[in-house]
Amino acid sequence: NDQRPERFGRGSGTALPSIVPSAFSMMTNVSDMSRGACGFRITFNIVGMPFENLEDAEATLQINQALAPEFFYFFTYIPLEGTPLYDVTRNNGLLINKDDVNSDYLEGLRSNKFRLNIKEHPGGMTSEEFSQICGRMASFQRENNRLVF
């Protein structure tokens, strides 16, 4: 029995063209205002969450490509005890052995190999799909990022 809260999605397969036009327009307007007020924009994205499918991850990448923030961050989902999403992961039997969780995001960037930190499951990405989309996000990060700290 699937215990996913509605707010976490259901692997709907939505992609950028099917985002509600007013929502995407609002994101673009806020992004433009932020650039005008601050001079730069930074986005933070988490990929590999329970029930996130490849199309959902592709939409995340496409939104960031369209917004072209001055700094794009992405991180791989790590189930953290005490969080609501950890409970979703646990309640759906998606936890892997704690020793197998890869929390070294930088190693993934260096090797361009990313590990899914939950079990493969219907409605979610395969490990291979996850590694490939993370590789594409890493490429976008290298090509896109323009801020120097």
mmCIF file of N, CA and C in Angstrom:
data_model
loop_
_atom_site.group_PDB
_atom_site.id
_atom_site.type_symbol
_atom_site.label_atom_id
_atom_site.label_comp_id
_atom_site.label_asym_id
_atom_site.label_seq_id
_atom_site.Cartn_x
_atom_site.Cartn_y
_atom_site.Cartn_z
ATOM 1 N N ASN A 1 0.840 -1.187 0.000
ATOM 2 C CA ASN A 1 0.000 0.000 0.000
ATOM 3 C C ASN A 1 0.884 1.250 0.000
ATOM 4 N N ASP A 2 0.706 2.077 -0.977
ATOM 5 C CA ASP A 2 1.507 3.287 -1.179
ATOM 6 C C ASP A 2 1.117 4.337 -0.150
ATOM 7 N N GLN A 3 2.121 4.833 0.602
ATOM 8 C CA GLN A 3 1.858 5.804 1.650
ATOM 9 C C GLN A 3 2.434 7.179 1.314
ATOM 10 N N ARG A 4 2.614 7.467 0.054
ATOM 11 C CA ARG A 4 3.191 8.761 -0.336
ATOM 12 C C ARG A 4 2.215 9.893 -0.090
ATOM 13 N N PRO A 5 2.641 10.920 0.643
ATOM 14 C CA PRO A 5 1.790 12.109 0.740
ATOM 15 C C PRO A 5 1.635 12.736 -0.637
ATOM 16 N N GLU A 6 0.507 13.303 -0.912
ATOM 17 C CA GLU A 6 0.236 13.903 -2.224
ATOM 18 C C GLU A 6 1.270 14.954 -2.593
ATOM 19 N N ARG A 7 1.773 15.704 -1.619
ATOM 20 C CA ARG A 7 2.705 16.785 -1.937
ATOM 21 C C ARG A 7 4.031 16.279 -2.482
ATOM 22 N N PHE A 8 4.343 14.983 -2.319
ATOM 23 C CA PHE A 8 5.581 14.441 -2.851
ATOM 24 C C PHE A 8 5.409 13.926 -4.269
ATOM 25 N N GLY A 9 4.224 14.007 -4.817
ATOM 26 C CA GLY A 9 4.007 13.600 -6.196
ATOM 27 C C GLY A 9 3.758 12.116 -6.321
ATOM 28 N N ARG A 10 3.406 11.719 -7.474
ATOM 29 C CA ARG A 10 3.104 10.316 -7.740
ATOM 30 C C ARG A 10 3.763 9.854 -9.028
ATOM 31 N N GLY A 11 4.946 10.390 -9.336
ATOM 32 C CA GLY A 11 5.598 9.975 -10.569
ATOM 33 C C GLY A 11 4.736 10.304 -11.767
ATOM 34 N N SER A 12 4.222 11.513 -11.788
ATOM 35 C CA SER A 12 3.233 11.893 -12.785
ATOM 36 C C SER A 12 3.797 11.957 -14.198
ATOM 37 N N GLY A 13 5.115 12.026 -14.307
ATOM 38 C CA GLY A 13 5.700 12.120 -15.634
ATOM 39 C C GLY A 13 5.556 13.495 -16.249
ATOM 40 N N THR A 14 5.297 14.501 -15.447
ATOM 41 C CA THR A 14 5.183 15.839 -16.003
ATOM 42 C C THR A 14 6.548 16.312 -16.468
ATOM 43 N N ALA A 15 6.553 17.043 -17.525
ATOM 44 C CA ALA A 15 7.786 17.631 -18.046
ATOM 45 C C ALA A 15 7.522 19.104 -18.277
ATOM 46 N N LEU A 16 8.568 19.836 -18.577
ATOM 47 C CA LEU A 16 8.476 21.290 -18.682
ATOM 48 C C LEU A 16 7.305 21.774 -19.537
ATOM 49 N N PRO A 17 7.063 21.225 -20.716
ATOM 50 C CA PRO A 17 5.963 21.758 -21.529
ATOM 51 C C PRO A 17 4.601 21.641 -20.854
ATOM 52 N N SER A 18 4.448 20.718 -19.909
ATOM 53 C CA SER A 18 3.131 20.552 -19.294
ATOM 54 C C SER A 18 3.017 21.252 -17.946
ATOM 55 N N ILE A 19 4.060 21.982 -17.524
ATOM 56 C CA ILE A 19 3.944 22.765 -16.299
ATOM 57 C C ILE A 19 2.884 23.821 -16.528
ATOM 58 N N VAL A 20 2.075 24.053 -15.526
ATOM 59 C CA VAL A 20 1.037 25.069 -15.659
ATOM 60 C C VAL A 20 1.711 26.365 -16.097
ATOM 61 N N PRO A 21 1.306 26.914 -17.243
ATOM 62 C CA PRO A 21 1.981 28.106 -17.773
ATOM 63 C C PRO A 21 2.084 29.251 -16.766
ATOM 64 N N SER A 22 1.046 29.465 -15.967
ATOM 65 C CA SER A 22 1.107 30.575 -15.006
ATOM 66 C C SER A 22 2.154 30.303 -13.935
ATOM 67 N N ALA A 23 2.334 29.053 -13.519
ATOM 68 C CA ALA A 23 3.351 28.722 -12.505
ATOM 69 C C ALA A 23 4.746 28.944 -13.073
ATOM 70 N N PHE A 24 4.973 28.499 -14.305
ATOM 71 C CA PHE A 24 6.292 28.696 -14.906
ATOM 72 C C PHE A 24 6.552 30.189 -15.134
ATOM 73 N N SER A 25 5.527 30.915 -15.546
ATOM 74 C CA SER A 25 5.660 32.356 -15.742
ATOM 75 C C SER A 25 6.002 33.038 -14.426
ATOM 76 N N MET A 26 5.367 32.606 -13.342
ATOM 77 C CA MET A 26 5.645 33.191 -12.033
ATOM 78 C C MET A 26 7.097 32.892 -11.627
ATOM 79 N N MET A 27 7.577 31.653 -11.846
ATOM 80 C CA MET A 27 8.967 31.322 -11.528
ATOM 81 C C MET A 27 9.925 32.203 -12.324
ATOM 82 N N THR A 28 9.633 32.399 -13.594
ATOM 83 C CA THR A 28 10.483 33.220 -14.444
ATOM 84 C C THR A 28 10.491 34.668 -13.964
ATOM 85 N N ASN A 29 9.316 35.187 -13.613
ATOM 86 C CA ASN A 29 9.238 36.567 -13.125
ATOM 87 C C ASN A 29 10.012 36.740 -11.820
ATOM 88 N N VAL A 30 9.856 35.820 -10.893
ATOM 89 C CA VAL A 30 10.578 35.900 -9.622
ATOM 90 C C VAL A 30 12.076 35.796 -9.882
ATOM 91 N N SER A 31 12.465 34.908 -10.786
ATOM 92 C CA SER A 31 13.873 34.750 -11.131
ATOM 93 C C SER A 31 14.432 36.049 -11.703
ATOM 94 N N ASP A 32 13.702 36.674 -12.596
ATOM 95 C CA ASP A 32 14.149 37.944 -13.197
ATOM 96 C C ASP A 32 14.233 39.061 -12.154
ATOM 97 N N MET A 33 13.254 39.103 -11.246
ATOM 98 C CA MET A 33 13.286 40.127 -10.197
ATOM 99 C C MET A 33 14.476 39.899 -9.267
ATOM 100 N N SER A 34 14.766 38.650 -8.966
ATOM 101 C CA SER A 34 15.906 38.337 -8.092
ATOM 102 C C SER A 34 17.212 38.768 -8.731
ATOM 103 N N ARG A 35 17.341 38.509 -10.015
ATOM 104 C CA ARG A 35 18.560 38.924 -10.703
ATOM 105 C C ARG A 35 18.697 40.433 -10.655
ATOM 106 N N GLY A 36 17.584 41.138 -10.841
ATOM 107 C CA GLY A 36 17.622 42.592 -10.804
ATOM 108 C C GLY A 36 17.938 43.130 -9.425
ATOM 109 N N ALA A 37 17.421 42.487 -8.395
ATOM 110 C CA ALA A 37 17.619 42.979 -7.028
ATOM 111 C C ALA A 37 18.962 42.552 -6.445
ATOM 112 N N CYS A 38 19.379 41.350 -6.733
ATOM 113 C CA CYS A 38 20.594 40.797 -6.111
ATOM 114 C C CYS A 38 21.777 40.727 -7.066
ATOM 115 N N GLY A 39 21.497 40.730 -8.334
ATOM 116 C CA GLY A 39 22.566 40.591 -9.309
ATOM 117 C C GLY A 39 22.851 39.152 -9.703
ATOM 118 N N PHE A 40 22.344 38.205 -8.926
ATOM 119 C CA PHE A 40 22.547 36.798 -9.269
ATOM 120 C C PHE A 40 21.468 35.932 -8.618
ATOM 121 N N ARG A 41 21.334 34.728 -9.144
ATOM 122 C CA ARG A 41 20.381 33.751 -8.629
ATOM 123 C C ARG A 41 21.088 32.425 -8.411
ATOM 124 N N ILE A 42 20.719 31.725 -7.358
ATOM 125 C CA ILE A 42 21.267 30.409 -7.040
ATOM 126 C C ILE A 42 20.084 29.463 -6.859
ATOM 127 N N THR A 43 20.159 28.290 -7.478
ATOM 128 C CA THR A 43 19.117 27.292 -7.249
ATOM 129 C C THR A 43 19.724 26.080 -6.549
ATOM 130 N N PHE A 44 18.934 25.475 -5.685
ATOM 131 C CA PHE A 44 19.310 24.261 -4.964
ATOM 132 C C PHE A 44 18.298 23.187 -5.320
ATOM 133 N N ASN A 45 18.773 22.052 -5.780
ATOM 134 C CA ASN A 45 17.903 20.989 -6.255
ATOM 135 C C ASN A 45 18.336 19.662 -5.642
ATOM 136 N N ILE A 46 17.361 18.824 -5.311
ATOM 137 C CA ILE A 46 17.646 17.481 -4.801
ATOM 138 C C ILE A 46 17.069 16.497 -5.814
ATOM 139 N N VAL A 47 17.860 15.512 -6.167
ATOM 140 C CA VAL A 47 17.438 14.516 -7.151
ATOM 141 C C VAL A 47 17.570 13.122 -6.536
ATOM 142 N N GLY A 48 16.665 12.224 -6.925
ATOM 143 C CA GLY A 48 16.703 10.848 -6.437
ATOM 144 C C GLY A 48 15.811 10.601 -5.237
ATOM 145 N N MET A 49 14.790 11.435 -5.069
ATOM 146 C CA MET A 49 13.865 11.247 -3.956
ATOM 147 C C MET A 49 12.902 10.101 -4.263
ATOM 148 N N PRO A 50 12.262 9.570 -3.236
ATOM 149 C CA PRO A 50 11.303 8.481 -3.473
ATOM 150 C C PRO A 50 10.245 8.878 -4.503
ATOM 151 N N PHE A 51 10.000 7.983 -5.433
ATOM 152 C CA PHE A 51 8.970 8.110 -6.469
ATOM 153 C C PHE A 51 9.244 9.198 -7.493
ATOM 154 N N GLU A 52 10.418 9.793 -7.462
ATOM 155 C CA GLU A 52 10.803 10.715 -8.523
ATOM 156 C C GLU A 52 11.213 9.864 -9.722
ATOM 157 N N ASN A 53 10.585 10.096 -10.846
ATOM 158 C CA ASN A 53 10.955 9.320 -12.029
ATOM 159 C C ASN A 53 11.862 10.147 -12.937
ATOM 160 N N LEU A 54 12.328 9.534 -13.995
ATOM 161 C CA LEU A 54 13.251 10.210 -14.893
ATOM 162 C C LEU A 54 12.623 11.472 -15.492
ATOM 163 N N GLU A 55 11.358 11.409 -15.855
ATOM 164 C CA GLU A 55 10.699 12.591 -16.431
ATOM 165 C C GLU A 55 10.650 13.740 -15.427
ATOM 166 N N ASP A 56 10.419 13.436 -14.157
ATOM 167 C CA ASP A 56 10.411 14.479 -13.130
ATOM 168 C C ASP A 56 11.794 15.124 -13.017
ATOM 169 N N ALA A 57 12.837 14.302 -12.995
ATOM 170 C CA ALA A 57 14.207 14.819 -12.901
ATOM 171 C C ALA A 57 14.569 15.625 -14.150
ATOM 172 N N GLU A 58 14.119 15.155 -15.309
ATOM 173 C CA GLU A 58 14.341 15.903 -16.559
ATOM 174 C C GLU A 58 13.672 17.278 -16.476
ATOM 175 N N ALA A 59 12.459 17.317 -15.925
ATOM 176 C CA ALA A 59 11.756 18.600 -15.791
ATOM 177 C C ALA A 59 12.525 19.545 -14.877
ATOM 178 N N THR A 60 13.091 19.012 -13.800
ATOM 179 C CA THR A 60 13.910 19.836 -12.903
ATOM 180 C C THR A 60 15.087 20.435 -13.657
ATOM 181 N N LEU A 61 15.760 19.616 -14.445
ATOM 182 C CA LEU A 61 16.896 20.108 -15.222
ATOM 183 C C LEU A 61 16.440 21.135 -16.254
ATOM 184 N N GLN A 62 15.339 20.854 -16.945
ATOM 185 C CA GLN A 62 14.842 21.782 -17.962
ATOM 186 C C GLN A 62 14.446 23.132 -17.368
ATOM 187 N N ILE A 63 13.830 23.117 -16.199
ATOM 188 C CA ILE A 63 13.451 24.376 -15.548
ATOM 189 C C ILE A 63 14.708 25.185 -15.250
ATOM 190 N N ASN A 64 15.721 24.523 -14.707
ATOM 191 C CA ASN A 64 16.966 25.226 -14.393
ATOM 192 C C ASN A 64 17.661 25.728 -15.651
ATOM 193 N N GLN A 65 17.623 24.957 -16.716
ATOM 194 C CA GLN A 65 18.214 25.413 -17.970
ATOM 195 C C GLN A 65 17.475 26.643 -18.492
ATOM 196 N N ALA A 66 16.148 26.640 -18.370
ATOM 197 C CA ALA A 66 15.359 27.786 -18.840
ATOM 198 C C ALA A 66 15.617 29.025 -17.970
ATOM 199 N N LEU A 67 15.750 28.841 -16.666
ATOM 200 C CA LEU A 67 15.989 29.973 -15.770
ATOM 201 C C LEU A 67 17.440 30.451 -15.830
ATOM 202 N N ALA A 68 18.360 29.543 -16.154
ATOM 203 C CA ALA A 68 19.795 29.847 -16.254
ATOM 204 C C ALA A 68 20.307 30.651 -15.058
ATOM 205 N N PRO A 69 20.162 30.092 -13.848
ATOM 206 C CA PRO A 69 20.666 30.820 -12.678
ATOM 207 C C PRO A 69 22.182 30.971 -12.760
ATOM 208 N N GLU A 70 22.694 31.970 -12.097
ATOM 209 C CA GLU A 70 24.146 32.164 -12.128
ATOM 210 C C GLU A 70 24.880 31.024 -11.413
ATOM 211 N N PHE A 71 24.192 30.363 -10.502
ATOM 212 C CA PHE A 71 24.795 29.208 -9.841
ATOM 213 C C PHE A 71 23.731 28.149 -9.630
ATOM 214 N N PHE A 72 23.952 26.970 -10.189
ATOM 215 C CA PHE A 72 23.042 25.824 -10.104
ATOM 216 C C PHE A 72 23.693 24.766 -9.225
ATOM 217 N N TYR A 73 23.032 24.419 -8.145
ATOM 218 C CA TYR A 73 23.466 23.317 -7.282
ATOM 219 C C TYR A 73 22.484 22.173 -7.408
ATOM 220 N N PHE A 74 22.998 20.963 -7.377
ATOM 221 C CA PHE A 74 22.113 19.816 -7.193
ATOM 222 C C PHE A 74 22.800 18.847 -6.249
ATOM 223 N N PHE A 75 21.988 18.167 -5.496
ATOM 224 C CA PHE A 75 22.476 17.198 -4.530
ATOM 225 C C PHE A 75 21.667 15.926 -4.665
ATOM 226 N N THR A 76 22.281 14.811 -4.320
ATOM 227 C CA THR A 76 21.566 13.541 -4.351
ATOM 228 C C THR A 76 20.839 13.351 -3.021
ATOM 229 N N TYR A 77 19.626 12.841 -3.105
ATOM 230 C CA TYR A 77 18.801 12.636 -1.925
ATOM 231 C C TYR A 77 19.466 11.648 -0.975
ATOM 232 N N ILE A 78 19.531 12.030 0.297
ATOM 233 C CA ILE A 78 20.028 11.168 1.359
ATOM 234 C C ILE A 78 18.914 11.071 2.399
ATOM 235 N N PRO A 79 18.426 9.860 2.692
ATOM 236 C CA PRO A 79 17.379 9.729 3.716
ATOM 237 C C PRO A 79 17.925 10.134 5.090
ATOM 238 N N LEU A 80 17.407 11.199 5.656
ATOM 239 C CA LEU A 80 17.852 11.691 6.957
ATOM 240 C C LEU A 80 16.781 11.397 8.003
ATOM 241 N N GLU A 81 17.148 10.588 8.983
ATOM 242 C CA GLU A 81 16.209 10.240 10.049
ATOM 243 C C GLU A 81 15.652 11.495 10.694
ATOM 244 N N GLY A 82 14.358 11.444 11.027
ATOM 245 C CA GLY A 82 13.711 12.575 11.677
ATOM 246 C C GLY A 82 13.033 13.525 10.714
ATOM 247 N N THR A 83 13.159 13.273 9.399
ATOM 248 C CA THR A 83 12.500 14.135 8.421
ATOM 249 C C THR A 83 11.269 13.431 7.853
ATOM 250 N N PRO A 84 10.271 14.191 7.424
ATOM 251 C CA PRO A 84 9.080 13.561 6.836
ATOM 252 C C PRO A 84 9.411 12.682 5.621
ATOM 253 N N LEU A 85 10.367 13.098 4.804
ATOM 254 C CA LEU A 85 10.697 12.311 3.617
ATOM 255 C C LEU A 85 11.412 11.004 3.987
ATOM 256 N N TYR A 86 12.159 11.014 5.079
ATOM 257 C CA TYR A 86 12.738 9.765 5.582
ATOM 258 C C TYR A 86 11.609 8.784 5.918
ATOM 259 N N ASP A 87 10.559 9.297 6.576
ATOM 260 C CA ASP A 87 9.433 8.442 6.935
ATOM 261 C C ASP A 87 8.765 7.870 5.692
ATOM 262 N N VAL A 88 8.620 8.678 4.649
ATOM 263 C CA VAL A 88 8.050 8.184 3.389
ATOM 264 C C VAL A 88 8.940 7.079 2.829
ATOM 265 N N THR A 89 10.247 7.309 2.856
ATOM 266 C CA THR A 89 11.202 6.324 2.340
ATOM 267 C C THR A 89 11.101 5.028 3.140
ATOM 268 N N ARG A 90 11.114 5.135 4.459
ATOM 269 C CA ARG A 90 11.032 3.954 5.325
ATOM 270 C C ARG A 90 9.693 3.241 5.175
ATOM 271 N N ASN A 91 8.594 3.985 5.214
ATOM 272 C CA ASN A 91 7.263 3.386 5.175
ATOM 273 C C ASN A 91 6.982 2.675 3.861
ATOM 274 N N ASN A 92 7.707 3.020 2.814
ATOM 275 C CA ASN A 92 7.525 2.366 1.511
ATOM 276 C C ASN A 92 8.608 1.332 1.233
ATOM 277 N N GLY A 93 9.407 1.000 2.261
ATOM 278 C CA GLY A 93 10.419 -0.049 2.133
ATOM 279 C C GLY A 93 11.555 0.295 1.185
ATOM 280 N N LEU A 94 11.913 1.573 1.091
ATOM 281 C CA LEU A 94 12.916 2.007 0.120
ATOM 282 C C LEU A 94 14.293 2.272 0.723
ATOM 283 N N LEU A 95 14.427 2.121 2.037
ATOM 284 C CA LEU A 95 15.728 2.365 2.666
ATOM 285 C C LEU A 95 16.736 1.296 2.250
ATOM 286 N N ILE A 96 17.963 1.727 2.043
ATOM 287 C CA ILE A 96 19.062 0.792 1.824
ATOM 288 C C ILE A 96 19.886 0.766 3.110
ATOM 289 N N ASN A 97 20.815 -0.154 3.192
ATOM 290 C CA ASN A 97 21.690 -0.246 4.350
ATOM 291 C C ASN A 97 22.402 1.093 4.535
ATOM 292 N N LYS A 98 22.440 1.585 5.768
ATOM 293 C CA LYS A 98 23.069 2.889 6.040
ATOM 294 C C LYS A 98 24.514 2.946 5.549
ATOM 295 N N ASP A 99 25.227 1.821 5.609
ATOM 296 C CA ASP A 99 26.626 1.793 5.163
ATOM 297 C C ASP A 99 26.757 1.964 3.655
ATOM 298 N N ASP A 100 25.666 1.733 2.919
ATOM 299 C CA ASP A 100 25.692 1.857 1.459
ATOM 300 C C ASP A 100 25.273 3.240 0.963
ATOM 301 N N VAL A 101 24.799 4.090 1.873
ATOM 302 C CA VAL A 101 24.384 5.440 1.480
ATOM 303 C C VAL A 101 25.631 6.248 1.132
ATOM 304 N N ASN A 102 25.591 6.847 -0.046
ATOM 305 C CA ASN A 102 26.722 7.649 -0.523
ATOM 306 C C ASN A 102 26.424 9.120 -0.265
ATOM 307 N N SER A 103 27.107 9.695 0.700
ATOM 308 C CA SER A 103 26.890 11.104 1.011
ATOM 309 C C SER A 103 27.979 11.991 0.413
ATOM 310 N N ASP A 104 28.887 11.412 -0.373
ATOM 311 C CA ASP A 104 29.987 12.188 -0.952
ATOM 312 C C ASP A 104 29.608 12.693 -2.337
ATOM 313 N N TYR A 105 28.904 13.803 -2.347
ATOM 314 C CA TYR A 105 28.452 14.435 -3.581
ATOM 315 C C TYR A 105 29.635 14.802 -4.479
ATOM 316 N N LEU A 106 30.713 15.273 -3.870
ATOM 317 C CA LEU A 106 31.874 15.702 -4.663
ATOM 318 C C LEU A 106 32.527 14.521 -5.379
ATOM 319 N N GLU A 107 32.524 13.354 -4.764
ATOM 320 C CA GLU A 107 33.063 12.169 -5.441
ATOM 321 C C GLU A 107 32.248 11.860 -6.691
ATOM 322 N N GLY A 108 30.940 11.997 -6.602
ATOM 323 C CA GLY A 108 30.092 11.808 -7.776
ATOM 324 C C GLY A 108 30.442 12.788 -8.876
ATOM 325 N N LEU A 109 30.682 14.044 -8.505
ATOM 326 C CA LEU A 109 31.072 15.044 -9.506
ATOM 327 C C LEU A 109 32.417 14.699 -10.138
ATOM 328 N N ARG A 110 33.377 14.258 -9.317
ATOM 329 C CA ARG A 110 34.706 13.929 -9.846
ATOM 330 C C ARG A 110 34.665 12.732 -10.793
ATOM 331 N N SER A 111 33.919 11.714 -10.400
ATOM 332 C CA SER A 111 33.905 10.480 -11.189
ATOM 333 C C SER A 111 32.800 10.467 -12.244
ATOM 334 N N ASN A 112 31.845 11.406 -12.136
ATOM 335 C CA ASN A 112 30.657 11.452 -12.981
ATOM 336 C C ASN A 112 29.858 10.146 -12.875
ATOM 337 N N LYS A 113 29.890 9.551 -11.678
ATOM 338 C CA LYS A 113 29.098 8.358 -11.361
ATOM 339 C C LYS A 113 28.369 8.641 -10.060
ATOM 340 N N PHE A 114 27.066 8.563 -10.113
ATOM 341 C CA PHE A 114 26.245 8.896 -8.960
ATOM 342 C C PHE A 114 25.442 7.668 -8.549
ATOM 343 N N ARG A 115 25.324 7.470 -7.240
ATOM 344 C CA ARG A 115 24.612 6.304 -6.707
ATOM 345 C C ARG A 115 23.287 6.724 -6.098
ATOM 346 N N LEU A 116 22.255 5.997 -6.457
ATOM 347 C CA LEU A 116 20.924 6.181 -5.892
ATOM 348 C C LEU A 116 20.955 5.720 -4.439
ATOM 349 N N ASN A 117 20.471 6.539 -3.525
ATOM 350 C CA ASN A 117 20.544 6.228 -2.102
ATOM 351 C C ASN A 117 19.274 5.608 -1.539
ATOM 352 N N ILE A 118 18.438 5.087 -2.414
ATOM 353 C CA ILE A 118 17.246 4.343 -2.016
ATOM 354 C C ILE A 118 17.128 3.141 -2.955
ATOM 355 N N LYS A 119 16.264 2.211 -2.605
ATOM 356 C CA LYS A 119 16.052 1.038 -3.455
ATOM 357 C C LYS A 119 15.325 1.445 -4.736
ATOM 358 N N GLU A 120 15.666 0.771 -5.831
ATOM 359 C CA GLU A 120 14.873 0.958 -7.050
ATOM 360 C C GLU A 120 13.458 0.497 -6.749
ATOM 361 N N HIS A 121 12.483 1.157 -7.378
ATOM 362 C CA HIS A 121 11.087 0.836 -7.091
ATOM 363 C C HIS A 121 10.198 1.294 -8.247
ATOM 364 N N PRO A 122 9.029 0.652 -8.390
ATOM 365 C CA PRO A 122 8.094 1.079 -9.431
ATOM 366 C C PRO A 122 7.724 2.548 -9.229
ATOM 367 N N GLY A 123 7.736 3.292 -10.315
ATOM 368 C CA GLY A 123 7.417 4.717 -10.261
ATOM 369 C C GLY A 123 8.624 5.594 -10.021
ATOM 370 N N GLY A 124 9.779 4.981 -9.727
ATOM 371 C CA GLY A 124 10.999 5.740 -9.491
ATOM 372 C C GLY A 124 12.015 5.476 -10.586
ATOM 373 N N MET A 125 13.146 6.135 -10.486
ATOM 374 C CA MET A 125 14.230 5.953 -11.459
ATOM 375 C C MET A 125 15.004 4.671 -11.164
ATOM 376 N N THR A 126 15.576 4.111 -12.210
ATOM 377 C CA THR A 126 16.537 3.039 -12.011
ATOM 378 C C THR A 126 17.866 3.671 -11.610
ATOM 379 N N SER A 127 18.763 2.864 -11.087
ATOM 380 C CA SER A 127 20.091 3.376 -10.710
ATOM 381 C C SER A 127 20.808 3.960 -11.921
ATOM 382 N N GLU A 128 20.655 3.312 -13.060
ATOM 383 C CA GLU A 128 21.304 3.791 -14.287
ATOM 384 C C GLU A 128 20.718 5.131 -14.733
ATOM 385 N N GLU A 129 19.388 5.238 -14.725
ATOM 386 C CA GLU A 129 18.752 6.508 -15.086
ATOM 387 C C GLU A 129 19.199 7.628 -14.140
ATOM 388 N N PHE A 130 19.268 7.300 -12.851
ATOM 389 C CA PHE A 130 19.692 8.274 -11.854
ATOM 390 C C PHE A 130 21.111 8.765 -12.134
ATOM 391 N N SER A 131 22.024 7.849 -12.381
ATOM 392 C CA SER A 131 23.405 8.236 -12.646
ATOM 393 C C SER A 131 23.497 9.094 -13.913
ATOM 394 N N GLN A 132 22.724 8.730 -14.935
ATOM 395 C CA GLN A 132 22.761 9.490 -16.189
ATOM 396 C C GLN A 132 22.211 10.906 -16.021
ATOM 397 N N ILE A 133 21.075 11.064 -15.339
ATOM 398 C CA ILE A 133 20.514 12.407 -15.183
ATOM 399 C C ILE A 133 21.421 13.252 -14.283
ATOM 400 N N CYS A 134 22.016 12.643 -13.272
ATOM 401 C CA CYS A 134 22.959 13.389 -12.425
ATOM 402 C C CYS A 134 24.181 13.812 -13.239
ATOM 403 N N GLY A 135 24.629 12.956 -14.142
ATOM 404 C CA GLY A 135 25.742 13.326 -15.017
ATOM 405 C C GLY A 135 25.388 14.509 -15.895
ATOM 406 N N ARG A 136 24.149 14.535 -16.388
ATOM 407 C CA ARG A 136 23.704 15.664 -17.208
ATOM 408 C C ARG A 136 23.588 16.938 -16.366
ATOM 409 N N MET A 137 23.132 16.779 -15.124
ATOM 410 C CA MET A 137 23.061 17.942 -14.226
ATOM 411 C C MET A 137 24.465 18.452 -13.913
ATOM 412 N N ALA A 138 25.401 17.543 -13.712
ATOM 413 C CA ALA A 138 26.795 17.948 -13.446
ATOM 414 C C ALA A 138 27.365 18.696 -14.650
ATOM 415 N N SER A 139 27.059 18.235 -15.858
ATOM 416 C CA SER A 139 27.517 18.936 -17.070
ATOM 417 C C SER A 139 26.928 20.338 -17.133
ATOM 418 N N PHE A 140 25.624 20.438 -16.861
ATOM 419 C CA PHE A 140 24.986 21.756 -16.852
ATOM 420 C C PHE A 140 25.628 22.644 -15.794
ATOM 421 N N GLN A 141 25.919 22.084 -14.636
ATOM 422 C CA GLN A 141 26.553 22.847 -13.565
ATOM 423 C C GLN A 141 27.897 23.411 -14.021
ATOM 424 N N ARG A 142 28.721 22.578 -14.658
ATOM 425 C CA ARG A 142 30.039 23.033 -15.136
ATOM 426 C C ARG A 142 29.906 24.099 -16.216
ATOM 427 N N GLU A 143 28.959 23.916 -17.136
ATOM 428 C CA GLU A 143 28.796 24.850 -18.257
ATOM 429 C C GLU A 143 28.096 26.140 -17.837
ATOM 430 N N ASN A 144 27.195 26.059 -16.886
ATOM 431 C CA ASN A 144 26.325 27.172 -16.543
ATOM 432 C C ASN A 144 26.886 28.110 -15.489
ATOM 433 N N ASN A 145 27.492 27.559 -14.445
ATOM 434 C CA ASN A 145 27.820 28.368 -13.269
ATOM 435 C C ASN A 145 28.803 29.472 -13.585
ATOM 436 N N ARG A 146 28.421 30.695 -13.166
ATOM 437 C CA ARG A 146 29.202 31.880 -13.499
ATOM 438 C C ARG A 146 29.643 32.658 -12.279
ATOM 439 N N LEU A 147 29.246 32.228 -11.102
ATOM 440 C CA LEU A 147 29.646 32.945 -9.887
ATOM 441 C C LEU A 147 30.964 32.416 -9.376
ATOM 442 N N VAL A 148 31.780 33.299 -8.894
ATOM 443 C CA VAL A 148 33.031 32.916 -8.252
ATOM 444 C C VAL A 148 32.964 33.425 -6.827
ATOM 445 N N PHE A 149 33.161 32.540 -5.879
ATOM 446 C CA PHE A 149 33.089 32.933 -4.463
ATOM 447 C C PHE A 149 34.470 33.156 -3.922
#
